[in-house]
Amino acid sequence: MKVMVVGSGAREHAIAWKISRSPLVDEIIVAPGNAGIAEIAKTFQINLTDIVSLADIAEQERVDFTIVGPELPLTLGIVDEFERRGLKIFGPKKSAAEIEGSKVFAKDFMKRHKIPTAKYFVANSAPEAEGLVNSGLLDYPLVIKADGLAGGKGSIICKDPGEAEQAINSIMREKIFGVAGERIIVEEFLRGEEITFMVVTDGYHAIPLASSMDYKKAFDGDQGPNTGGMGAISPSPSIRRALAKEIMENVIIPTLEGLKQEDRRYKGILYAGLMLTKKGIKVLEFNCRFGDPETQVVLLRMESDLLELLLSAEKGNLKNYKPKWSKRPSACVVLASRGYPGNYETGKVISGLENIHKFPGLVVFHGGTKRVNENIVTSGGRVLNVCSTGSSLSSCMNSIYNAIESINFEGMFFRRDIGRKVSE
């Protein structure tokens, strides 16, 4: 088969890397890709928002199957465009992807279908939002979220009315998230342990992927602003069989059933961001695609054929599929550009990647990189993902942090505590 992967980050590098090991694959193309992806696949420089050109390339290159990494093309309707042309593609249609594309839709959907989530209010203007945060309807701290896509950075925890008004001003007046902030949600702050749960689904059946735990805050000790993710480990120390069963019964199945009832049958990866509270599981958010960097650690542990699994989901034939997972843990640490998740620097030369082969069990997935002449330079906020599998989580972390000492670019920073508490 000829397979196309849509995306340009470390998640897409990991997907391309994994499917390159499938006996079903003859050739992989990636659009737009990055410097690391270009070493294992043919790349096409097409903007992720240009779903018509992406479909054109799939037709011209006679692609047999397409896998979509990021949420943006999914929410724009890339699956609808491909299927209209008779092209096979893995992911939810635009109507189903709205579960990530609009937090207001997702919260209202959960309310309609009695899926547990935090108490919330919707504001369509800054004055309305300011009235809500000063109304006493919610205690502090509270959470303010941009309605639309904000790259994992659209959620702000506010400890008092001053911080809430500052967040409203930034999102709705200064437009730091663009049109994503035209509406906001003012939400109850949930206390507990945050967990991730990903399933692959054909719309009728859902299969959980290996569990993982990601690290959203920018700095050690879970300090600083939210990011798209600064690292991950698998398996999650929190998700045991009983909890996984509860999540499937109380969150995943009701969500898929609800979407089907609303004529939004969901095929693809459904990612639930959850909070394990004293009152049970509550949904923080849904994503309509593979998590990043969770995918990297999950795929490192996958022993079965990823492409075979995704083809089965696309065909609506998941009922009896059972993927195989290694018992060996895996981990990932993100190397980021100075300034991320805010305004970050690019164009910095990366050195030391040629030394990575010296570290057994280690793989580096490229996020924001590009090749300029003989150099690989930074081109994004999350630049590289240094990942490893090993006999124990502590051995994974030691291997990763030893390897990071060999890599450098100006302004590079990373968390030094990924997996540390768990592995102690």
Short mmCIF file of C-alpha atoms in Angstrom, two decimals, residues 55 57 62 71 77 112 125 233 240 248 281 316 321 323 325 346 361 366 368 372 392 417:
data_model
loop_
_atom_site.label_atom_id
_atom_site.label_comp_id
_atom_site.label_asym_id
_atom_site.label_seq_id
_atom_site.Cartn_x
_atom_site.Cartn_y
_atom_site.Cartn_z
CA ALA A 55 -6.85 15.56 -1.47
CA ILE A 57 -1.97 15.09 -3.79
CA ARG A 62 -2.51 7.29 -5.97
CA GLU A 71 -7.02 18.37 14.72
CA GLY A 77 -13.56 18.65 6.96
CA ARG A 112 -27.50 16.49 26.74
CA SER A 125 -18.77 38.74 24.91
CA ILE A 233 5.13 8.04 29.97
CA ARG A 240 -5.90 0.03 36.19
CA MET A 248 -15.41 3.00 28.84
CA ILE A 281 -14.46 10.57 36.68
CA GLY A 316 -16.04 -0.59 10.44
CA TYR A 321 -9.60 -6.82 16.88
CA PRO A 323 -3.90 -5.11 19.51
CA TRP A 325 1.25 -4.29 23.70
CA THR A 346 13.22 29.61 15.41
CA GLY A 361 16.37 1.67 22.86
CA HIS A 366 11.18 15.51 15.17
CA GLY A 368 9.44 21.60 14.79
CA VAL A 372 18.47 24.40 5.70
CA SER A 392 11.94 -0.12 33.79
CA ASP A 417 11.28 15.63 36.15
#
